[in-house]
Amino acid sequence: MEKIQHSHVEVRGLKLHVAQINVTGKKAVMFLHGFPEIWYTWRHQMIAAANAGYRAISIDFRGYGLSEQPAEPENATFKDLVDDVIGLLDSLGINKAFIVGKDFGSMPSYLVAAVHPERVIGVITLGVPFLIPGPSAIQNHLLPEGFYVTRWQDPGRAEADFGRFDVKTVIRNIYLLFSGSEVPIAAEGQEIMDLYDPSTPLPPWFSEEDLSVYASLYEKSGFRFALRVPYRSLTVDCGITDPKVKAPSLLIMGEKDYVLKFPGMEDYIRSGTVKQFVPDLEIKFMPEGNHFVHEQLPKQVNELIITFLNKHN
């Protein structure tokens, strides 16, 4: 970890926090985090990629962690993240890169590959398959009203819910909820934070020190942008017609990931329907894996990632 270099790179008028290791590596791998994550979520994969000879880059998205906040976060969309990735590649002098995305970070990963295919060698995503932001990205109406995405899309509701606790407790709560195999759904009159059982210990793969790192970064950025992107911009159409990802791709899913229980999600993946959009897609299921499989089972995930990188290098 001490070999990871930190800097701020100006991209489209904002200073973005960039963590890198092995900057002289033969090919670049850019890691894109999800929520409630941050650059640090990729610590195990960055080191593995660097040890395999790659330049490993992990960023805090705009509005997250140590990156600057945009002036009007309420207007942000996933397109901003796509444009930031391309701008960052330009600023770092990188012509083509592998893109690795987790959770909502999977969406800009695929969008970059679809819109800027000349900049992408290959795509790896974890926890979320190919999805395009828009009205049908996630079918909230097929889940109860207490579905966490629906709740967090409601302006002010998550702010009031989170505001009852300190930042560290909010991150702990969400991490534990998202580590489970059931979709977080609150009852009527109950809030998402109320689903948390305070007696539940952190999982063995996520230490108090890890939690403190996450909390310190969200204490700086808050949740304002994170609630906009992904949640409140999820239904905003990016204006991409007939999207196709031609780059070789790998999807890693934990079989105990709650996302598989979203309506139609497991069938979309297992039936191969997802390959209509990502034809050159390899799918790996990890039987014991949960939504944070890259932190839970880093050795196995790293092997899958490095094998893919070496194959398509």
PDB file of C-alpha atoms in Angstrom:
ATOM      1  CA  MET A   1       0.000   0.000   0.000  1.00  0.00           C
ATOM      2  CA  GLU A   2       2.886   2.368   0.720  1.00  0.00           C
ATOM      3  CA  LYS A   3       3.899   2.162  -2.960  1.00  0.00           C
ATOM      4  CA  ILE A   4       0.581   3.650  -4.100  1.00  0.00           C
ATOM      5  CA  GLN A   5       1.075   7.236  -5.282  1.00  0.00           C
ATOM      6  CA  HIS A   6      -1.649   9.839  -4.824  1.00  0.00           C
ATOM      7  CA  SER A   7      -2.223  12.966  -6.869  1.00  0.00           C
ATOM      8  CA  HIS A   8      -4.932  15.301  -8.123  1.00  0.00           C
ATOM      9  CA  VAL A   9      -5.423  15.568 -11.869  1.00  0.00           C
ATOM     10  CA  GLU A  10      -7.487  18.357 -13.391  1.00  0.00           C
ATOM     11  CA  VAL A  11     -10.178  16.933 -15.646  1.00  0.00           C
ATOM     12  CA  ARG A  12     -12.956  19.043 -17.147  1.00  0.00           C
ATOM     13  CA  GLY A  13     -12.481  21.796 -14.592  1.00  0.00           C
ATOM     14  CA  LEU A  14     -12.384  19.571 -11.508  1.00  0.00           C
ATOM     15  CA  LYS A  15      -9.444  18.115  -9.620  1.00  0.00           C
ATOM     16  CA  LEU A  16      -9.951  14.346  -9.432  1.00  0.00           C
ATOM     17  CA  HIS A  17      -8.128  12.212  -6.885  1.00  0.00           C
ATOM     18  CA  VAL A  18      -6.041   9.525  -8.577  1.00  0.00           C
ATOM     19  CA  ALA A  19      -4.238   6.630  -6.861  1.00  0.00           C
ATOM     20  CA  GLN A  20      -1.615   4.816  -8.947  1.00  0.00           C
ATOM     21  CA  ILE A  21       0.966   2.100  -8.607  1.00  0.00           C
ATOM     22  CA  ASN A  22       3.595   0.995 -11.155  1.00  0.00           C
ATOM     23  CA  VAL A  23       3.178   4.070 -13.364  1.00  0.00           C
ATOM     24  CA  THR A  24       5.729   2.653 -15.839  1.00  0.00           C
ATOM     25  CA  GLY A  25       3.645  -0.491 -16.364  1.00  0.00           C
ATOM     26  CA  LYS A  26       3.223  -1.932 -19.864  1.00  0.00           C
ATOM     27  CA  LYS A  27      -0.559  -1.379 -20.047  1.00  0.00           C
ATOM     28  CA  ALA A  28      -2.928   0.657 -17.900  1.00  0.00           C
ATOM     29  CA  VAL A  29      -5.833  -0.729 -15.878  1.00  0.00           C
ATOM     30  CA  MET A  30      -8.334   1.848 -14.610  1.00  0.00           C
ATOM     31  CA  PHE A  31     -10.505   0.780 -11.666  1.00  0.00           C
ATOM     32  CA  LEU A  32     -13.900   2.454 -11.111  1.00  0.00           C
ATOM     33  CA  HIS A  33     -15.592   2.129  -7.720  1.00  0.00           C
ATOM     34  CA  GLY A  34     -19.239   1.713  -6.723  1.00  0.00           C
ATOM     35  CA  PHE A  35     -21.182   2.832  -3.642  1.00  0.00           C
ATOM     36  CA  PRO A  36     -20.480   3.021  -0.726  1.00  0.00           C
ATOM     37  CA  GLU A  37     -16.978   2.562  -2.052  1.00  0.00           C
ATOM     38  CA  ILE A  38     -14.036   4.766  -2.949  1.00  0.00           C
ATOM     39  CA  TRP A  39     -10.617   4.308  -4.652  1.00  0.00           C
ATOM     40  CA  TYR A  40      -9.507   2.201  -1.646  1.00  0.00           C
ATOM     41  CA  THR A  41     -11.986  -0.570  -2.492  1.00  0.00           C
ATOM     42  CA  TRP A  42      -9.525  -1.738  -5.188  1.00  0.00           C
ATOM     43  CA  ARG A  43      -6.467  -1.965  -2.893  1.00  0.00           C
ATOM     44  CA  HIS A  44      -6.041  -5.745  -3.370  1.00  0.00           C
ATOM     45  CA  GLN A  45      -6.540  -5.619  -7.149  1.00  0.00           C
ATOM     46  CA  MET A  46      -4.230  -2.622  -7.652  1.00  0.00           C
ATOM     47  CA  ILE A  47      -1.331  -4.408  -6.008  1.00  0.00           C
ATOM     48  CA  ALA A  48      -2.009  -7.635  -7.932  1.00  0.00           C
ATOM     49  CA  ALA A  49      -2.184  -5.788 -11.258  1.00  0.00           C
ATOM     50  CA  ALA A  50       1.026  -3.891 -10.517  1.00  0.00           C
ATOM     51  CA  ASN A  51       2.806  -7.106  -9.524  1.00  0.00           C
ATOM     52  CA  ALA A  52       1.739  -8.553 -12.890  1.00  0.00           C
ATOM     53  CA  GLY A  53       3.373  -5.621 -14.687  1.00  0.00           C
ATOM     54  CA  TYR A  54       0.374  -3.334 -15.226  1.00  0.00           C
ATOM     55  CA  ARG A  55      -0.078   0.330 -14.401  1.00  0.00           C
ATOM     56  CA  ALA A  56      -2.917   0.270 -11.867  1.00  0.00           C
ATOM     57  CA  ILE A  57      -5.071   3.385 -11.497  1.00  0.00           C
ATOM     58  CA  SER A  58      -7.970   3.825  -9.092  1.00  0.00           C
ATOM     59  CA  ILE A  59      -9.911   7.061  -8.884  1.00  0.00           C
ATOM     60  CA  ASP A  60     -12.440   8.789  -6.704  1.00  0.00           C
ATOM     61  CA  PHE A  61     -15.261   9.795  -9.045  1.00  0.00           C
ATOM     62  CA  ARG A  62     -16.136  13.492  -9.094  1.00  0.00           C
ATOM     63  CA  GLY A  63     -18.036  14.357  -5.928  1.00  0.00           C
ATOM     64  CA  TYR A  64     -16.591  11.360  -4.060  1.00  0.00           C
ATOM     65  CA  GLY A  65     -13.809  11.161  -1.476  1.00  0.00           C
ATOM     66  CA  LEU A  66     -10.836  13.359  -2.241  1.00  0.00           C
ATOM     67  CA  SER A  67     -12.095  14.520  -5.646  1.00  0.00           C
ATOM     68  CA  GLU A  68     -13.685  17.937  -6.026  1.00  0.00           C
ATOM     69  CA  GLN A  69     -17.434  18.477  -6.068  1.00  0.00           C
ATOM     70  CA  PRO A  70     -19.067  19.835  -9.219  1.00  0.00           C
ATOM     71  CA  ALA A  71     -20.807  23.203  -8.835  1.00  0.00           C
ATOM     72  CA  GLU A  72     -24.268  21.766  -9.500  1.00  0.00           C
ATOM     73  CA  PRO A  73     -24.276  18.082  -8.523  1.00  0.00           C
ATOM     74  CA  GLU A  74     -28.048  17.844  -8.995  1.00  0.00           C
ATOM     75  CA  ASN A  75     -27.511  18.156 -12.761  1.00  0.00           C
ATOM     76  CA  ALA A  76     -24.937  15.340 -12.968  1.00  0.00           C
ATOM     77  CA  THR A  77     -25.505  12.180 -15.008  1.00  0.00           C
ATOM     78  CA  PHE A  78     -23.561   9.035 -15.854  1.00  0.00           C
ATOM     79  CA  LYS A  79     -22.312  10.840 -18.966  1.00  0.00           C
ATOM     80  CA  ASP A  80     -20.221  13.043 -16.669  1.00  0.00           C
ATOM     81  CA  LEU A  81     -18.409   9.950 -15.389  1.00  0.00           C
ATOM     82  CA  VAL A  82     -17.824   8.682 -18.938  1.00  0.00           C
ATOM     83  CA  ASP A  83     -16.402  12.048 -20.006  1.00  0.00           C
ATOM     84  CA  ASP A  84     -14.236  12.156 -16.859  1.00  0.00           C
ATOM     85  CA  VAL A  85     -12.710   8.747 -17.634  1.00  0.00           C
ATOM     86  CA  ILE A  86     -11.812   9.817 -21.170  1.00  0.00           C
ATOM     87  CA  GLY A  87     -10.495  13.158 -19.912  1.00  0.00           C
ATOM     88  CA  LEU A  88      -8.397  11.393 -17.288  1.00  0.00           C
ATOM     89  CA  LEU A  89      -6.914   8.994 -19.857  1.00  0.00           C
ATOM     90  CA  ASP A  90      -5.999  12.044 -21.956  1.00  0.00           C
ATOM     91  CA  SER A  91      -4.440  13.876 -18.993  1.00  0.00           C
ATOM     92  CA  LEU A  92      -2.392  10.813 -18.023  1.00  0.00           C
ATOM     93  CA  GLY A  93      -1.219  10.287 -21.620  1.00  0.00           C
ATOM     94  CA  ILE A  94      -2.893   6.882 -21.912  1.00  0.00           C
ATOM     95  CA  ASN A  95      -4.151   5.922 -25.362  1.00  0.00           C
ATOM     96  CA  LYS A  96      -5.910   2.653 -24.456  1.00  0.00           C
ATOM     97  CA  ALA A  97      -6.656   0.965 -21.157  1.00  0.00           C
ATOM     98  CA  PHE A  98      -8.460  -1.899 -19.525  1.00  0.00           C
ATOM     99  CA  ILE A  99     -11.477  -0.648 -17.558  1.00  0.00           C
ATOM    100  CA  VAL A 100     -12.593  -2.475 -14.400  1.00  0.00           C
ATOM    101  CA  GLY A 101     -15.859  -1.423 -12.751  1.00  0.00           C
ATOM    102  CA  LYS A 102     -17.730  -2.546  -9.652  1.00  0.00           C
ATOM    103  CA  ASP A 103     -21.383  -1.986  -8.743  1.00  0.00           C
ATOM    104  CA  PHE A 104     -22.548   1.250 -10.438  1.00  0.00           C
ATOM    105  CA  GLY A 105     -18.953   1.708 -11.697  1.00  0.00           C
ATOM    106  CA  SER A 106     -19.832  -1.043 -14.166  1.00  0.00           C
ATOM    107  CA  MET A 107     -22.135   1.343 -16.038  1.00  0.00           C
ATOM    108  CA  PRO A 108     -19.526   3.954 -17.044  1.00  0.00           C
ATOM    109  CA  SER A 109     -17.099   1.085 -17.733  1.00  0.00           C
ATOM    110  CA  TYR A 110     -19.399  -0.319 -20.420  1.00  0.00           C
ATOM    111  CA  LEU A 111     -20.463   3.129 -21.635  1.00  0.00           C
ATOM    112  CA  VAL A 112     -16.840   4.173 -22.200  1.00  0.00           C
ATOM    113  CA  ALA A 113     -16.296   0.961 -24.184  1.00  0.00           C
ATOM    114  CA  ALA A 114     -19.488   1.489 -26.218  1.00  0.00           C
ATOM    115  CA  VAL A 115     -18.966   5.182 -27.016  1.00  0.00           C
ATOM    116  CA  HIS A 116     -15.143   5.260 -27.204  1.00  0.00           C
ATOM    117  CA  PRO A 117     -14.174   1.739 -28.359  1.00  0.00           C
ATOM    118  CA  GLU A 118     -10.781   2.963 -29.597  1.00  0.00           C
ATOM    119  CA  ARG A 119      -9.762   3.764 -25.983  1.00  0.00           C
ATOM    120  CA  VAL A 120     -10.601   0.387 -24.416  1.00  0.00           C
ATOM    121  CA  ILE A 121      -8.607  -2.876 -24.575  1.00  0.00           C
ATOM    122  CA  GLY A 122     -11.080  -4.835 -22.462  1.00  0.00           C
ATOM    123  CA  VAL A 123     -13.744  -4.474 -19.770  1.00  0.00           C
ATOM    124  CA  ILE A 124     -14.165  -6.303 -16.453  1.00  0.00           C
ATOM    125  CA  THR A 125     -17.181  -5.709 -14.238  1.00  0.00           C
ATOM    126  CA  LEU A 126     -18.147  -7.094 -10.851  1.00  0.00           C
ATOM    127  CA  GLY A 127     -21.602  -7.280  -9.317  1.00  0.00           C
ATOM    128  CA  VAL A 128     -23.498  -5.540 -12.137  1.00  0.00           C
ATOM    129  CA  PRO A 129     -23.784  -6.665 -15.786  1.00  0.00           C
ATOM    130  CA  PHE A 130     -24.226  -4.408 -18.806  1.00  0.00           C
ATOM    131  CA  LEU A 131     -26.956  -1.870 -18.004  1.00  0.00           C
ATOM    132  CA  ILE A 132     -27.697   1.461 -19.647  1.00  0.00           C
ATOM    133  CA  PRO A 133     -29.031   4.382 -17.574  1.00  0.00           C
ATOM    134  CA  GLY A 134     -32.608   5.162 -18.529  1.00  0.00           C
ATOM    135  CA  PRO A 135     -36.217   4.611 -17.480  1.00  0.00           C
ATOM    136  CA  SER A 136     -35.905   0.805 -17.548  1.00  0.00           C
ATOM    137  CA  ALA A 137     -32.405   0.434 -16.074  1.00  0.00           C
ATOM    138  CA  ILE A 138     -33.833  -1.075 -12.883  1.00  0.00           C
ATOM    139  CA  GLN A 139     -37.497  -2.012 -12.676  1.00  0.00           C
ATOM    140  CA  ASN A 140     -38.316  -0.468  -9.312  1.00  0.00           C
ATOM    141  CA  HIS A 141     -42.050  -0.996  -9.863  1.00  0.00           C
ATOM    142  CA  LEU A 142     -41.575  -4.770  -9.604  1.00  0.00           C
ATOM    143  CA  LEU A 143     -40.211  -4.436  -6.060  1.00  0.00           C
ATOM    144  CA  PRO A 144     -41.931  -3.125  -2.904  1.00  0.00           C
ATOM    145  CA  GLU A 145     -42.000   0.616  -2.188  1.00  0.00           C
ATOM    146  CA  GLY A 146     -39.318   0.115   0.492  1.00  0.00           C
ATOM    147  CA  PHE A 147     -36.706  -1.007  -2.097  1.00  0.00           C
ATOM    148  CA  TYR A 148     -33.528   0.891  -1.165  1.00  0.00           C
ATOM    149  CA  VAL A 149     -33.016   2.346  -4.670  1.00  0.00           C
ATOM    150  CA  THR A 150     -36.576   3.720  -4.711  1.00  0.00           C
ATOM    151  CA  ARG A 151     -36.090   5.206  -1.250  1.00  0.00           C
ATOM    152  CA  TRP A 152     -32.761   6.836  -2.141  1.00  0.00           C
ATOM    153  CA  GLN A 153     -34.207   8.263  -5.351  1.00  0.00           C
ATOM    154  CA  ASP A 154     -36.739  10.202  -3.274  1.00  0.00           C
ATOM    155  CA  PRO A 155     -35.194  13.692  -2.730  1.00  0.00           C
ATOM    156  CA  GLY A 156     -34.460  14.355   0.913  1.00  0.00           C
ATOM    157  CA  ARG A 157     -35.406  10.926   2.230  1.00  0.00           C
ATOM    158  CA  ALA A 158     -31.921   9.379   2.341  1.00  0.00           C
ATOM    159  CA  GLU A 159     -30.491  12.670   3.599  1.00  0.00           C
ATOM    160  CA  ALA A 160     -32.868  12.561   6.579  1.00  0.00           C
ATOM    161  CA  ASP A 161     -32.246   8.840   7.131  1.00  0.00           C
ATOM    162  CA  PHE A 162     -28.440   9.110   6.968  1.00  0.00           C
ATOM    163  CA  GLY A 163     -28.465  12.341   8.973  1.00  0.00           C
ATOM    164  CA  ARG A 164     -29.509  10.475  12.139  1.00  0.00           C
ATOM    165  CA  PHE A 165     -26.048   8.859  12.296  1.00  0.00           C
ATOM    166  CA  ASP A 166     -22.404   9.753  11.885  1.00  0.00           C
ATOM    167  CA  VAL A 167     -20.786   8.978   8.536  1.00  0.00           C
ATOM    168  CA  LYS A 168     -18.896   5.957   9.835  1.00  0.00           C
ATOM    169  CA  THR A 169     -22.120   4.341  11.062  1.00  0.00           C
ATOM    170  CA  VAL A 170     -23.848   4.987   7.718  1.00  0.00           C
ATOM    171  CA  ILE A 171     -20.988   3.311   5.813  1.00  0.00           C
ATOM    172  CA  ARG A 172     -20.943   0.373   8.260  1.00  0.00           C
ATOM    173  CA  ASN A 173     -24.708  -0.067   7.925  1.00  0.00           C
ATOM    174  CA  ILE A 174     -24.727  -0.016   4.128  1.00  0.00           C
ATOM    175  CA  TYR A 175     -21.696  -2.299   3.874  1.00  0.00           C
ATOM    176  CA  LEU A 176     -23.337  -4.901   6.070  1.00  0.00           C
ATOM    177  CA  LEU A 177     -26.705  -4.621   4.295  1.00  0.00           C
ATOM    178  CA  PHE A 178     -25.062  -4.937   0.861  1.00  0.00           C
ATOM    179  CA  SER A 179     -22.985  -7.917   2.048  1.00  0.00           C
ATOM    180  CA  GLY A 180     -26.153  -9.966   2.472  1.00  0.00           C
ATOM    181  CA  SER A 181     -27.897 -12.109  -0.105  1.00  0.00           C
ATOM    182  CA  GLU A 182     -31.277 -10.355   0.200  1.00  0.00           C
ATOM    183  CA  VAL A 183     -32.285  -7.112  -1.505  1.00  0.00           C
ATOM    184  CA  PRO A 184     -32.490  -4.375   1.177  1.00  0.00           C
ATOM    185  CA  ILE A 185     -36.182  -3.460   1.478  1.00  0.00           C
ATOM    186  CA  ALA A 186     -37.658  -1.402   4.306  1.00  0.00           C
ATOM    187  CA  ALA A 187     -41.175  -1.879   5.624  1.00  0.00           C
ATOM    188  CA  GLU A 188     -43.747   0.912   5.524  1.00  0.00           C
ATOM    189  CA  GLY A 189     -42.803   3.524   8.102  1.00  0.00           C
ATOM    190  CA  GLN A 190     -39.281   2.115   8.339  1.00  0.00           C
ATOM    191  CA  GLU A 191     -36.120   3.615   6.830  1.00  0.00           C
ATOM    192  CA  ILE A 192     -33.227   1.749   5.170  1.00  0.00           C
ATOM    193  CA  MET A 193     -30.855   2.526   8.062  1.00  0.00           C
ATOM    194  CA  ASP A 194     -33.377   0.844  10.401  1.00  0.00           C
ATOM    195  CA  LEU A 195     -32.685  -2.492   8.691  1.00  0.00           C
ATOM    196  CA  TYR A 196     -29.252  -2.586  10.292  1.00  0.00           C
ATOM    197  CA  ASP A 197     -28.718  -4.740  13.361  1.00  0.00           C
ATOM    198  CA  PRO A 198     -26.107  -2.981  15.561  1.00  0.00           C
ATOM    199  CA  SER A 199     -25.021  -6.329  17.036  1.00  0.00           C
ATOM    200  CA  THR A 200     -23.821  -7.573  13.620  1.00  0.00           C
ATOM    201  CA  PRO A 201     -19.999  -7.618  13.496  1.00  0.00           C
ATOM    202  CA  LEU A 202     -17.997  -6.520  10.476  1.00  0.00           C
ATOM    203  CA  PRO A 203     -17.134  -9.431   8.166  1.00  0.00           C
ATOM    204  CA  PRO A 204     -13.610 -10.863   8.571  1.00  0.00           C
ATOM    205  CA  TRP A 205     -12.508  -9.417   5.235  1.00  0.00           C
ATOM    206  CA  PHE A 206     -13.450  -5.817   6.179  1.00  0.00           C
ATOM    207  CA  SER A 207     -11.581  -4.470   9.187  1.00  0.00           C
ATOM    208  CA  GLU A 208     -12.250  -1.509  11.449  1.00  0.00           C
ATOM    209  CA  GLU A 209      -9.229   0.100   9.792  1.00  0.00           C
ATOM    210  CA  ASP A 210     -10.813  -0.391   6.356  1.00  0.00           C
ATOM    211  CA  LEU A 211     -14.048   1.118   7.646  1.00  0.00           C
ATOM    212  CA  SER A 212     -12.147   4.111   9.022  1.00  0.00           C
ATOM    213  CA  VAL A 213     -10.536   4.763   5.631  1.00  0.00           C
ATOM    214  CA  TYR A 214     -13.925   4.695   3.889  1.00  0.00           C
ATOM    215  CA  ALA A 215     -15.488   6.893   6.579  1.00  0.00           C
ATOM    216  CA  SER A 216     -12.713   9.491   6.455  1.00  0.00           C
ATOM    217  CA  LEU A 217     -13.187   9.892   2.703  1.00  0.00           C
ATOM    218  CA  TYR A 218     -16.995  10.141   2.876  1.00  0.00           C
ATOM    219  CA  GLU A 219     -16.668  12.587   5.780  1.00  0.00           C
ATOM    220  CA  LYS A 220     -14.878  14.827   3.311  1.00  0.00           C
ATOM    221  CA  SER A 221     -17.269  14.415   0.385  1.00  0.00           C
ATOM    222  CA  GLY A 222     -20.574  13.678   2.093  1.00  0.00           C
ATOM    223  CA  PHE A 223     -23.341  11.839   0.240  1.00  0.00           C
ATOM    224  CA  ARG A 224     -24.784  14.627  -1.904  1.00  0.00           C
ATOM    225  CA  PHE A 225     -23.183  13.577  -5.174  1.00  0.00           C
ATOM    226  CA  ALA A 226     -23.377   9.855  -4.354  1.00  0.00           C
ATOM    227  CA  LEU A 227     -27.164  10.080  -4.055  1.00  0.00           C
ATOM    228  CA  ARG A 228     -27.345  11.855  -7.422  1.00  0.00           C
ATOM    229  CA  VAL A 229     -24.988   9.467  -9.236  1.00  0.00           C
ATOM    230  CA  PRO A 230     -25.889   6.651  -9.285  1.00  0.00           C
ATOM    231  CA  TYR A 231     -29.346   6.703  -7.699  1.00  0.00           C
ATOM    232  CA  ARG A 232     -31.158   9.837  -8.829  1.00  0.00           C
ATOM    233  CA  SER A 233     -29.614   9.861 -12.298  1.00  0.00           C
ATOM    234  CA  LEU A 234     -30.247   6.164 -12.932  1.00  0.00           C
ATOM    235  CA  THR A 235     -33.358   6.906 -14.982  1.00  0.00           C
ATOM    236  CA  VAL A 236     -31.753   9.690 -17.057  1.00  0.00           C
ATOM    237  CA  ASP A 237     -31.256   8.541 -20.634  1.00  0.00           C
ATOM    238  CA  CYS A 238     -27.670   8.965 -21.840  1.00  0.00           C
ATOM    239  CA  GLY A 239     -28.781   9.347 -25.449  1.00  0.00           C
ATOM    240  CA  ILE A 240     -26.974   6.239 -26.677  1.00  0.00           C
ATOM    241  CA  THR A 241     -28.898   4.278 -29.306  1.00  0.00           C
ATOM    242  CA  ASP A 242     -28.154   0.625 -30.051  1.00  0.00           C
ATOM    243  CA  PRO A 243     -25.238   0.343 -27.591  1.00  0.00           C
ATOM    244  CA  LYS A 244     -22.748  -2.439 -28.246  1.00  0.00           C
ATOM    245  CA  VAL A 245     -19.537  -3.278 -26.417  1.00  0.00           C
ATOM    246  CA  LYS A 246     -17.168  -4.917 -28.893  1.00  0.00           C
ATOM    247  CA  ALA A 247     -14.202  -5.164 -26.525  1.00  0.00           C
ATOM    248  CA  PRO A 248     -13.532  -8.514 -24.846  1.00  0.00           C
ATOM    249  CA  SER A 249     -15.279  -8.465 -21.486  1.00  0.00           C
ATOM    250  CA  LEU A 250     -15.491 -10.396 -18.237  1.00  0.00           C
ATOM    251  CA  LEU A 251     -18.353 -10.341 -15.727  1.00  0.00           C
ATOM    252  CA  ILE A 252     -17.648 -11.642 -12.213  1.00  0.00           C
ATOM    253  CA  MET A 253     -20.725 -12.330 -10.081  1.00  0.00           C
ATOM    254  CA  GLY A 254     -20.964 -13.721  -6.577  1.00  0.00           C
ATOM    255  CA  GLU A 255     -23.772 -16.274  -6.336  1.00  0.00           C
ATOM    256  CA  LYS A 256     -24.725 -14.715  -2.982  1.00  0.00           C
ATOM    257  CA  ASP A 257     -24.831 -11.178  -4.387  1.00  0.00           C
ATOM    258  CA  TYR A 258     -28.217  -9.606  -3.617  1.00  0.00           C
ATOM    259  CA  VAL A 259     -28.197  -7.933  -7.077  1.00  0.00           C
ATOM    260  CA  LEU A 260     -29.000 -11.343  -8.593  1.00  0.00           C
ATOM    261  CA  LYS A 261     -32.407 -11.044  -6.912  1.00  0.00           C
ATOM    262  CA  PHE A 262     -33.336  -7.872  -8.781  1.00  0.00           C
ATOM    263  CA  PRO A 263     -36.305  -8.728 -11.062  1.00  0.00           C
ATOM    264  CA  GLY A 264     -35.058 -10.546 -14.172  1.00  0.00           C
ATOM    265  CA  MET A 265     -31.371 -10.008 -13.347  1.00  0.00           C
ATOM    266  CA  GLU A 266     -30.238 -13.609 -12.895  1.00  0.00           C
ATOM    267  CA  ASP A 267     -32.057 -14.758 -16.030  1.00  0.00           C
ATOM    268  CA  TYR A 268     -30.609 -11.803 -17.995  1.00  0.00           C
ATOM    269  CA  ILE A 269     -27.122 -13.043 -17.114  1.00  0.00           C
ATOM    270  CA  ARG A 270     -27.505 -16.837 -17.105  1.00  0.00           C
ATOM    271  CA  SER A 271     -29.638 -17.000 -20.286  1.00  0.00           C
ATOM    272  CA  GLY A 272     -26.984 -15.082 -22.188  1.00  0.00           C
ATOM    273  CA  THR A 273     -29.350 -12.216 -23.072  1.00  0.00           C
ATOM    274  CA  VAL A 274     -26.652  -9.820 -21.813  1.00  0.00           C
ATOM    275  CA  LYS A 275     -24.470 -10.998 -24.724  1.00  0.00           C
ATOM    276  CA  GLN A 276     -26.782  -9.196 -27.148  1.00  0.00           C
ATOM    277  CA  PHE A 277     -25.060  -6.041 -25.900  1.00  0.00           C
ATOM    278  CA  VAL A 278     -21.643  -7.498 -25.007  1.00  0.00           C
ATOM    279  CA  PRO A 279     -21.046 -10.303 -27.540  1.00  0.00           C
ATOM    280  CA  ASP A 280     -17.499 -11.143 -26.438  1.00  0.00           C
ATOM    281  CA  LEU A 281     -18.444 -11.690 -22.791  1.00  0.00           C
ATOM    282  CA  GLU A 282     -17.091 -14.305 -20.417  1.00  0.00           C
ATOM    283  CA  ILE A 283     -19.138 -14.848 -17.229  1.00  0.00           C
ATOM    284  CA  LYS A 284     -17.696 -16.228 -14.002  1.00  0.00           C
ATOM    285  CA  PHE A 285     -19.881 -17.089 -11.009  1.00  0.00           C
ATOM    286  CA  MET A 286     -18.242 -17.403  -7.590  1.00  0.00           C
ATOM    287  CA  PRO A 287     -20.352 -19.725  -5.380  1.00  0.00           C
ATOM    288  CA  GLU A 288     -19.543 -18.043  -2.050  1.00  0.00           C
ATOM    289  CA  GLY A 289     -19.182 -14.534  -3.420  1.00  0.00           C
ATOM    290  CA  ASN A 290     -21.272 -11.607  -2.205  1.00  0.00           C
ATOM    291  CA  HIS A 291     -21.632  -8.059  -3.569  1.00  0.00           C
ATOM    292  CA  PHE A 292     -18.111  -7.169  -2.363  1.00  0.00           C
ATOM    293  CA  VAL A 293     -16.486 -10.281  -3.817  1.00  0.00           C
ATOM    294  CA  HIS A 294     -13.301  -8.364  -4.732  1.00  0.00           C
ATOM    295  CA  GLU A 295     -12.699  -7.605  -1.046  1.00  0.00           C
ATOM    296  CA  GLN A 296     -14.207 -10.817   0.297  1.00  0.00           C
ATOM    297  CA  LEU A 297     -12.241 -13.195  -1.961  1.00  0.00           C
ATOM    298  CA  PRO A 298      -9.382 -11.083  -3.335  1.00  0.00           C
ATOM    299  CA  LYS A 299      -7.047 -13.953  -4.231  1.00  0.00           C
ATOM    300  CA  GLN A 300      -9.608 -15.690  -6.459  1.00  0.00           C
ATOM    301  CA  VAL A 301     -10.827 -12.434  -8.015  1.00  0.00           C
ATOM    302  CA  ASN A 302      -7.271 -11.284  -8.664  1.00  0.00           C
ATOM    303  CA  GLU A 303      -6.523 -14.548 -10.478  1.00  0.00           C
ATOM    304  CA  LEU A 304      -9.553 -14.044 -12.738  1.00  0.00           C
ATOM    305  CA  ILE A 305      -8.606 -10.435 -13.448  1.00  0.00           C
ATOM    306  CA  ILE A 306      -4.910 -11.080 -14.147  1.00  0.00           C
ATOM    307  CA  THR A 307      -5.732 -14.065 -16.371  1.00  0.00           C
ATOM    308  CA  PHE A 308      -8.096 -11.863 -18.396  1.00  0.00           C
ATOM    309  CA  LEU A 309      -5.582  -8.998 -18.632  1.00  0.00           C
ATOM    310  CA  ASN A 310      -2.785 -11.313 -19.786  1.00  0.00           C
ATOM    311  CA  LYS A 311      -5.024 -13.015 -22.318  1.00  0.00           C
ATOM    312  CA  HIS A 312      -6.014  -9.735 -23.984  1.00  0.00           C
ATOM    313  CA  ASN A 313      -2.808  -7.765 -23.482  1.00  0.00           C
TER     314      ASN A 313
END
